[in-house]
Amino acid sequence: MTPIDDVITLLSLSLTSMTPLLLASTGEILTEKSGVVNIGLEGIMILTALTSAIVTNYTGNPYLALIVSSAVGLAIGMLMGYLSSYLHSNQIVVGTGINMLALGIATLTLYRLWGEYGGSPSVGKLADLQLPIGNAILTLKPISVVAIGLAIASWFLLEKTTWGLRIRACGENPHSAEAMGVNVYRTRLLLTGIGGAYTGIAGSFLVVNWVGFFSREMTSGRGFVALANVSFSNWHPLTAILGAFLFGFFEAFATWLSLKVQQVILPEYLTFLRTSGQSLFKALPYLATLVTVVVIMKKVKMPRALGKPYIKE
């Protein structure tokens, strides 16, 4: 394999790894811009990935699975929005509850449907796009293109439209937004639902456009990394593309590196990289995320009313 082939492979793996993170973090940016923080992204991804596996397994249609999963994400997001906005529930507690409930539902459903606790049977996937670059081929997932398009569209919505101004007003000063005639409750409910739908697509992507089956651990904390990417991007959808790609690159590089150490001759004192060193490679993207968050957290400016229940006066 030539160096060019290695670069193309890394780029392809990076774009694939960034996709669920970009979808979830873009949706969360929309949600948080309206003033609601949803830490239940991990749970939504688990439930929608499970939904995709079930729908595809019984219908053979991954496109239908994608639609149903986004609808499930929308429903969970709107439930989160209703509890936090209309009932003034603690947003952190509700999000934590979603994460815990999702894991329990996934475990029970796997056993009831397939008699397994670990994972589902293999299901059909969406076809990849093959883009020739010189003598090499770049493999691109179609939902990766959708994720980047949604991030750009979300930026345009927030920064270039009147509705975006109203959304940002709900997250900065909901009392002033209400005085302008904006229904803060309804806006937060809708945006939390849209954020859930984005995350639902992310969960579906894991099954119907990447792995091809469902397992309880397949999200691997991506919902929490998406939350970190929101802070990294300073609540800006275009910057979120960069943050998601950086995580995707580190994850892809870790995968590529773990394969390379199996193929080359190593000195005796480095042979541990073929065994216990694999865990170190897997931790690389999360360590990079942690370092990034520590460095930039002092510089971010979150919406002033983020996480604060709005009560009409």
Tab-separated table of C-alpha atoms in Angstrom:
chain	number	residue	atom	x	y	z
A	1	MET	CA	0.000	0.000	0.000
A	2	THR	CA	1.424	3.367	-1.046
A	3	PRO	CA	1.486	6.468	1.181
A	4	ILE	CA	-1.298	7.948	-0.965
A	5	ASP	CA	-3.438	4.881	-0.303
A	6	ASP	CA	-2.797	5.283	3.430
A	7	VAL	CA	-3.898	8.933	3.293
A	8	ILE	CA	-7.079	8.057	1.364
A	9	THR	CA	-7.848	5.248	3.813
A	10	LEU	CA	-7.358	7.557	6.797
A	11	LEU	CA	-9.557	10.222	5.195
A	12	SER	CA	-12.314	7.703	4.494
A	13	LEU	CA	-12.193	6.307	8.032
A	14	SER	CA	-12.126	9.832	9.499
A	15	LEU	CA	-15.211	10.947	7.563
A	16	THR	CA	-17.037	7.797	8.645
A	17	SER	CA	-16.099	8.211	12.321
A	18	MET	CA	-17.020	11.894	12.368
A	19	THR	CA	-20.543	11.389	10.984
A	20	PRO	CA	-22.507	10.295	14.087
A	21	LEU	CA	-20.627	12.810	16.204
A	22	LEU	CA	-21.346	15.659	13.784
A	23	LEU	CA	-25.045	14.814	13.559
A	24	ALA	CA	-25.483	14.580	17.337
A	25	SER	CA	-23.461	17.721	18.104
A	26	THR	CA	-25.217	19.791	15.414
A	27	GLY	CA	-28.583	18.756	16.801
A	28	GLU	CA	-27.419	19.568	20.315
A	29	ILE	CA	-26.225	23.003	19.208
A	30	LEU	CA	-29.742	23.758	17.970
A	31	THR	CA	-31.183	22.446	21.241
A	32	GLU	CA	-28.797	24.410	23.464
A	33	LYS	CA	-29.166	27.593	21.449
A	34	SER	CA	-32.810	27.530	22.535
A	35	GLY	CA	-31.781	27.133	26.188
A	36	VAL	CA	-32.140	23.377	26.809
A	37	VAL	CA	-29.202	21.054	27.506
A	38	ASN	CA	-29.860	17.426	26.575
A	39	ILE	CA	-27.219	15.075	27.973
A	40	GLY	CA	-29.336	12.102	26.886
A	41	LEU	CA	-27.689	11.961	23.445
A	42	GLU	CA	-26.017	8.650	24.251
A	43	GLY	CA	-29.347	7.096	25.177
A	44	ILE	CA	-31.058	8.442	22.042
A	45	MET	CA	-28.286	6.997	19.875
A	46	ILE	CA	-28.619	3.602	21.562
A	47	LEU	CA	-32.407	3.469	21.139
A	48	THR	CA	-32.382	4.664	17.529
A	49	ALA	CA	-29.575	2.285	16.582
A	50	LEU	CA	-31.657	-0.525	18.107
A	51	THR	CA	-34.709	0.716	16.198
A	52	SER	CA	-32.759	0.626	12.928
A	53	ALA	CA	-31.622	-2.926	13.579
A	54	ILE	CA	-35.197	-4.060	14.300
A	55	VAL	CA	-36.772	-2.299	11.302
A	56	THR	CA	-34.084	-3.431	8.872
A	57	ASN	CA	-34.129	-6.988	10.199
A	58	TYR	CA	-37.896	-7.345	9.705
A	59	THR	CA	-38.384	-5.249	6.540
A	60	GLY	CA	-35.016	-5.435	4.808
A	61	ASN	CA	-35.276	-1.705	4.096
A	62	PRO	CA	-32.483	0.432	5.623
A	63	TYR	CA	-34.065	3.611	4.236
A	64	LEU	CA	-37.238	2.927	6.186
A	65	ALA	CA	-35.105	2.197	9.250
A	66	LEU	CA	-33.434	5.592	8.863
A	67	ILE	CA	-36.793	7.380	8.708
A	68	VAL	CA	-38.279	5.487	11.652
A	69	SER	CA	-35.150	6.053	13.749
A	70	SER	CA	-35.191	9.800	13.111
A	71	ALA	CA	-38.873	9.811	14.152
A	72	VAL	CA	-37.992	7.938	17.357
A	73	GLY	CA	-35.233	10.464	18.037
A	74	LEU	CA	-37.713	13.278	17.415
A	75	ALA	CA	-40.187	11.751	19.878
A	76	ILE	CA	-37.570	11.286	22.609
A	77	GLY	CA	-36.276	14.809	22.040
A	78	MET	CA	-39.781	16.268	22.317
A	79	LEU	CA	-40.353	14.278	25.504
A	80	MET	CA	-37.165	15.824	26.869
A	81	GLY	CA	-38.342	19.252	25.696
A	82	TYR	CA	-41.782	18.853	27.259
A	83	LEU	CA	-40.425	17.723	30.629
A	84	SER	CA	-37.782	20.440	30.787
A	85	SER	CA	-39.807	23.332	29.356
A	86	TYR	CA	-43.428	22.828	30.326
A	87	LEU	CA	-42.893	20.843	33.557
A	88	HIS	CA	-39.629	22.631	34.527
A	89	SER	CA	-37.876	19.313	35.257
A	90	ASN	CA	-34.163	19.231	35.984
A	91	GLN	CA	-32.591	18.833	32.547
A	92	ILE	CA	-29.536	16.916	33.761
A	93	VAL	CA	-31.674	14.429	35.671
A	94	VAL	CA	-33.975	13.854	32.684
A	95	GLY	CA	-31.029	13.344	30.321
A	96	THR	CA	-29.371	10.920	32.725
A	97	GLY	CA	-32.648	9.022	32.997
A	98	ILE	CA	-32.821	8.691	29.200
A	99	ASN	CA	-29.302	7.245	29.110
A	100	MET	CA	-30.003	4.711	31.851
A	101	LEU	CA	-33.394	3.715	30.467
A	102	ALA	CA	-32.003	3.272	26.950
A	103	LEU	CA	-29.383	0.754	28.048
A	104	GLY	CA	-31.967	-1.243	29.962
A	105	ILE	CA	-34.433	-1.250	27.054
A	106	ALA	CA	-31.695	-2.295	24.627
A	107	THR	CA	-30.588	-5.216	26.802
A	108	LEU	CA	-34.135	-6.473	27.345
A	109	THR	CA	-35.127	-6.072	23.683
A	110	LEU	CA	-32.070	-7.926	22.410
A	111	TYR	CA	-32.864	-10.883	24.616
A	112	ARG	CA	-36.593	-10.906	23.886
A	113	LEU	CA	-36.191	-10.670	20.101
A	114	TRP	CA	-33.048	-12.656	19.406
A	115	GLY	CA	-32.171	-14.453	22.631
A	116	GLU	CA	-28.879	-12.562	22.872
A	117	TYR	CA	-27.579	-9.964	25.290
A	118	GLY	CA	-24.643	-8.878	23.138
A	119	GLY	CA	-25.964	-7.933	19.714
A	120	SER	CA	-28.455	-8.345	16.899
A	121	PRO	CA	-28.111	-10.378	13.687
A	122	SER	CA	-26.457	-8.668	10.728
A	123	VAL	CA	-28.772	-6.433	8.694
A	124	GLY	CA	-28.656	-4.783	5.281
A	125	LYS	CA	-26.758	-1.522	4.850
A	126	LEU	CA	-26.881	1.489	2.544
A	127	ALA	CA	-24.457	1.327	-0.369
A	128	ASP	CA	-21.242	3.337	-0.071
A	129	LEU	CA	-20.205	6.031	-2.537
A	130	GLN	CA	-16.977	5.376	-4.441
A	131	LEU	CA	-15.102	8.523	-5.458
A	132	PRO	CA	-11.977	8.090	-7.634
A	133	ILE	CA	-9.028	10.258	-6.564
A	134	GLY	CA	-6.191	9.653	-8.988
A	135	ASN	CA	-5.442	5.939	-8.861
A	136	ALA	CA	-7.090	5.565	-5.441
A	137	ILE	CA	-10.748	5.234	-4.403
A	138	LEU	CA	-12.272	7.263	-1.579
A	139	THR	CA	-15.098	5.349	0.096
A	140	LEU	CA	-17.708	7.771	1.385
A	141	LYS	CA	-20.864	7.059	3.362
A	142	PRO	CA	-23.952	8.825	1.943
A	143	ILE	CA	-25.094	9.896	5.414
A	144	SER	CA	-21.706	11.609	5.877
A	145	VAL	CA	-22.678	13.981	3.073
A	146	VAL	CA	-26.090	14.500	4.705
A	147	ALA	CA	-24.424	15.281	8.065
A	148	ILE	CA	-22.228	18.002	6.581
A	149	GLY	CA	-25.207	19.426	4.687
A	150	LEU	CA	-27.312	19.542	7.860
A	151	ALA	CA	-24.511	21.322	9.741
A	152	ILE	CA	-24.295	23.994	7.037
A	153	ALA	CA	-28.095	24.339	6.910
A	154	SER	CA	-28.228	24.653	10.713
A	155	TRP	CA	-25.615	27.412	10.639
A	156	PHE	CA	-27.637	29.280	8.022
A	157	LEU	CA	-30.802	28.857	10.087
A	158	LEU	CA	-29.232	30.166	13.283
A	159	GLU	CA	-27.200	33.022	11.834
A	160	LYS	CA	-29.035	34.208	8.733
A	161	THR	CA	-32.765	33.899	9.436
A	162	THR	CA	-35.320	35.625	11.635
A	163	TRP	CA	-36.294	32.302	13.166
A	164	GLY	CA	-32.656	31.734	14.104
A	165	LEU	CA	-32.642	35.075	15.899
A	166	ARG	CA	-35.700	34.002	17.875
A	167	ILE	CA	-34.076	30.687	18.762
A	168	ARG	CA	-30.955	32.428	20.032
A	169	ALA	CA	-33.085	34.896	22.001
A	170	CYS	CA	-34.742	31.992	23.830
A	171	GLY	CA	-31.318	30.745	24.893
A	172	GLU	CA	-29.910	34.139	25.836
A	173	ASN	CA	-32.819	35.990	27.399
A	174	PRO	CA	-36.148	34.118	27.284
A	175	HIS	CA	-38.034	36.921	29.044
A	176	SER	CA	-37.043	39.370	26.309
A	177	ALA	CA	-37.910	36.775	23.681
A	178	GLU	CA	-41.375	36.381	25.203
A	179	ALA	CA	-41.787	40.158	25.169
A	180	MET	CA	-41.004	40.072	21.424
A	181	GLY	CA	-43.874	37.645	20.917
A	182	VAL	CA	-41.838	34.420	20.821
A	183	ASN	CA	-43.401	31.389	22.474
A	184	VAL	CA	-40.373	30.219	24.460
A	185	TYR	CA	-41.921	26.937	25.580
A	186	ARG	CA	-42.942	25.950	22.075
A	187	THR	CA	-39.589	26.991	20.594
A	188	ARG	CA	-37.632	24.955	23.120
A	189	LEU	CA	-39.925	21.966	22.627
A	190	LEU	CA	-39.496	22.076	18.853
A	191	LEU	CA	-35.726	22.590	18.883
A	192	THR	CA	-35.176	19.802	21.402
A	193	GLY	CA	-37.226	17.565	19.120
A	194	ILE	CA	-35.169	18.533	16.072
A	195	GLY	CA	-31.973	17.889	18.015
A	196	GLY	CA	-33.327	14.469	18.935
A	197	ALA	CA	-34.104	13.744	15.273
A	198	TYR	CA	-30.516	14.614	14.271
A	199	THR	CA	-29.238	12.284	16.976
A	200	GLY	CA	-31.673	9.633	15.779
A	201	ILE	CA	-30.067	9.769	12.337
A	202	ALA	CA	-26.681	9.419	14.056
A	203	GLY	CA	-27.812	6.286	15.873
A	204	SER	CA	-29.287	4.825	12.699
A	205	PHE	CA	-26.073	5.543	10.810
A	206	LEU	CA	-24.141	3.260	13.143
A	207	VAL	CA	-26.278	0.300	12.037
A	208	VAL	CA	-27.457	0.900	8.460
A	209	ASN	CA	-24.444	2.738	7.044
A	210	TRP	CA	-21.468	1.540	9.066
A	211	VAL	CA	-21.412	-1.595	11.228
A	212	GLY	CA	-24.423	-3.535	9.917
A	213	PHE	CA	-25.701	-4.817	13.277
A	214	PHE	CA	-26.597	-3.507	16.729
A	215	SER	CA	-24.694	-4.037	19.969
A	216	ARG	CA	-25.187	-2.365	23.342
A	217	GLU	CA	-21.684	-0.875	23.356
A	218	MET	CA	-21.608	0.361	19.775
A	219	THR	CA	-22.099	4.040	20.647
A	220	SER	CA	-18.867	3.945	22.702
A	221	GLY	CA	-19.603	7.213	24.472
A	222	ARG	CA	-20.119	9.191	21.265
A	223	GLY	CA	-23.088	10.983	22.779
A	224	PHE	CA	-20.860	12.449	25.477
A	225	VAL	CA	-18.124	13.295	22.982
A	226	ALA	CA	-20.793	15.138	20.954
A	227	LEU	CA	-21.530	17.250	24.039
A	228	ALA	CA	-17.818	18.046	24.271
A	229	ASN	CA	-17.812	18.986	20.584
A	230	VAL	CA	-20.611	21.482	21.217
A	231	SER	CA	-18.344	23.294	23.673
A	232	PHE	CA	-15.327	22.937	21.371
A	233	SER	CA	-17.281	24.556	18.543
A	234	ASN	CA	-18.470	27.373	20.822
A	235	TRP	CA	-22.033	26.525	19.736
A	236	HIS	CA	-21.195	27.124	16.051
A	237	PRO	CA	-22.320	24.402	13.577
A	238	LEU	CA	-19.525	25.047	11.067
A	239	THR	CA	-16.837	24.754	13.724
A	240	ALA	CA	-18.552	21.572	14.880
A	241	ILE	CA	-17.611	20.049	11.519
A	242	LEU	CA	-13.946	20.636	12.347
A	243	GLY	CA	-14.317	19.267	15.883
A	244	ALA	CA	-16.104	16.142	14.662
A	245	PHE	CA	-13.470	15.580	11.991
A	246	LEU	CA	-10.660	15.870	14.551
A	247	PHE	CA	-12.255	13.191	16.728
A	248	GLY	CA	-12.929	11.097	13.634
A	249	PHE	CA	-9.320	11.461	12.561
A	250	PHE	CA	-7.951	10.371	15.937
A	251	GLU	CA	-10.293	7.376	15.984
A	252	ALA	CA	-9.356	6.464	12.408
A	253	PHE	CA	-5.660	6.941	13.158
A	254	ALA	CA	-5.965	4.663	16.188
A	255	THR	CA	-7.611	1.979	14.010
A	256	TRP	CA	-5.011	2.385	11.265
A	257	LEU	CA	-2.158	2.309	13.767
A	258	SER	CA	-3.451	-0.852	15.457
A	259	LEU	CA	-3.521	-2.581	12.057
A	260	LYS	CA	-0.061	-1.361	11.122
A	261	VAL	CA	1.617	-2.721	14.257
A	262	GLN	CA	0.295	-6.179	13.317
A	263	GLN	CA	1.946	-5.961	9.912
A	264	VAL	CA	5.448	-4.713	10.752
A	265	ILE	CA	8.370	-6.240	12.618
A	266	LEU	CA	8.706	-4.618	16.038
A	267	PRO	CA	11.622	-4.624	18.491
A	268	GLU	CA	11.018	-6.938	21.431
A	269	TYR	CA	10.389	-4.073	23.842
A	270	LEU	CA	7.525	-2.824	21.624
A	271	THR	CA	5.761	-6.134	21.038
A	272	PHE	CA	3.264	-5.247	23.792
A	273	LEU	CA	1.663	-2.894	21.235
A	274	ARG	CA	0.185	-5.944	19.507
A	275	THR	CA	-1.687	-6.978	22.658
A	276	SER	CA	-2.209	-4.603	25.554
A	277	GLY	CA	-1.230	-1.657	23.378
A	278	GLN	CA	-4.495	-2.039	21.469
A	279	SER	CA	-6.360	-0.597	24.455
A	280	LEU	CA	-4.075	2.429	24.348
A	281	PHE	CA	-4.886	2.959	20.686
A	282	LYS	CA	-8.631	2.768	21.384
A	283	ALA	CA	-8.266	5.370	24.144
A	284	LEU	CA	-6.442	7.818	21.862
A	285	PRO	CA	-9.498	9.697	20.473
A	286	TYR	CA	-11.025	10.052	23.952
A	287	LEU	CA	-7.762	11.319	25.424
A	288	ALA	CA	-7.536	13.833	22.592
A	289	THR	CA	-11.118	14.933	23.319
A	290	LEU	CA	-10.376	15.324	27.025
A	291	VAL	CA	-7.272	17.430	26.380
A	292	THR	CA	-9.153	19.593	23.888
A	293	VAL	CA	-12.025	20.250	26.296
A	294	VAL	CA	-9.654	21.145	29.138
A	295	VAL	CA	-7.823	23.617	26.896
A	296	ILE	CA	-10.835	25.388	25.383
A	297	MET	CA	-13.423	25.303	28.191
A	298	LYS	CA	-12.118	28.565	29.661
A	299	LYS	CA	-12.686	30.331	26.339
A	300	VAL	CA	-16.221	29.249	25.461
A	301	LYS	CA	-19.285	31.436	25.807
A	302	MET	CA	-22.421	29.393	26.323
A	303	PRO	CA	-25.979	30.730	25.959
A	304	ARG	CA	-26.752	32.632	29.163
A	305	ALA	CA	-30.051	30.871	29.864
A	306	LEU	CA	-28.735	27.395	29.034
A	307	GLY	CA	-30.125	24.762	31.382
A	308	LYS	CA	-32.300	27.237	33.272
A	309	PRO	CA	-36.043	26.556	33.354
A	310	TYR	CA	-38.091	29.439	32.000
A	311	ILE	CA	-41.080	30.463	34.115
A	312	LYS	CA	-43.446	33.133	32.836
A	313	GLU	CA	-43.812	36.131	35.089
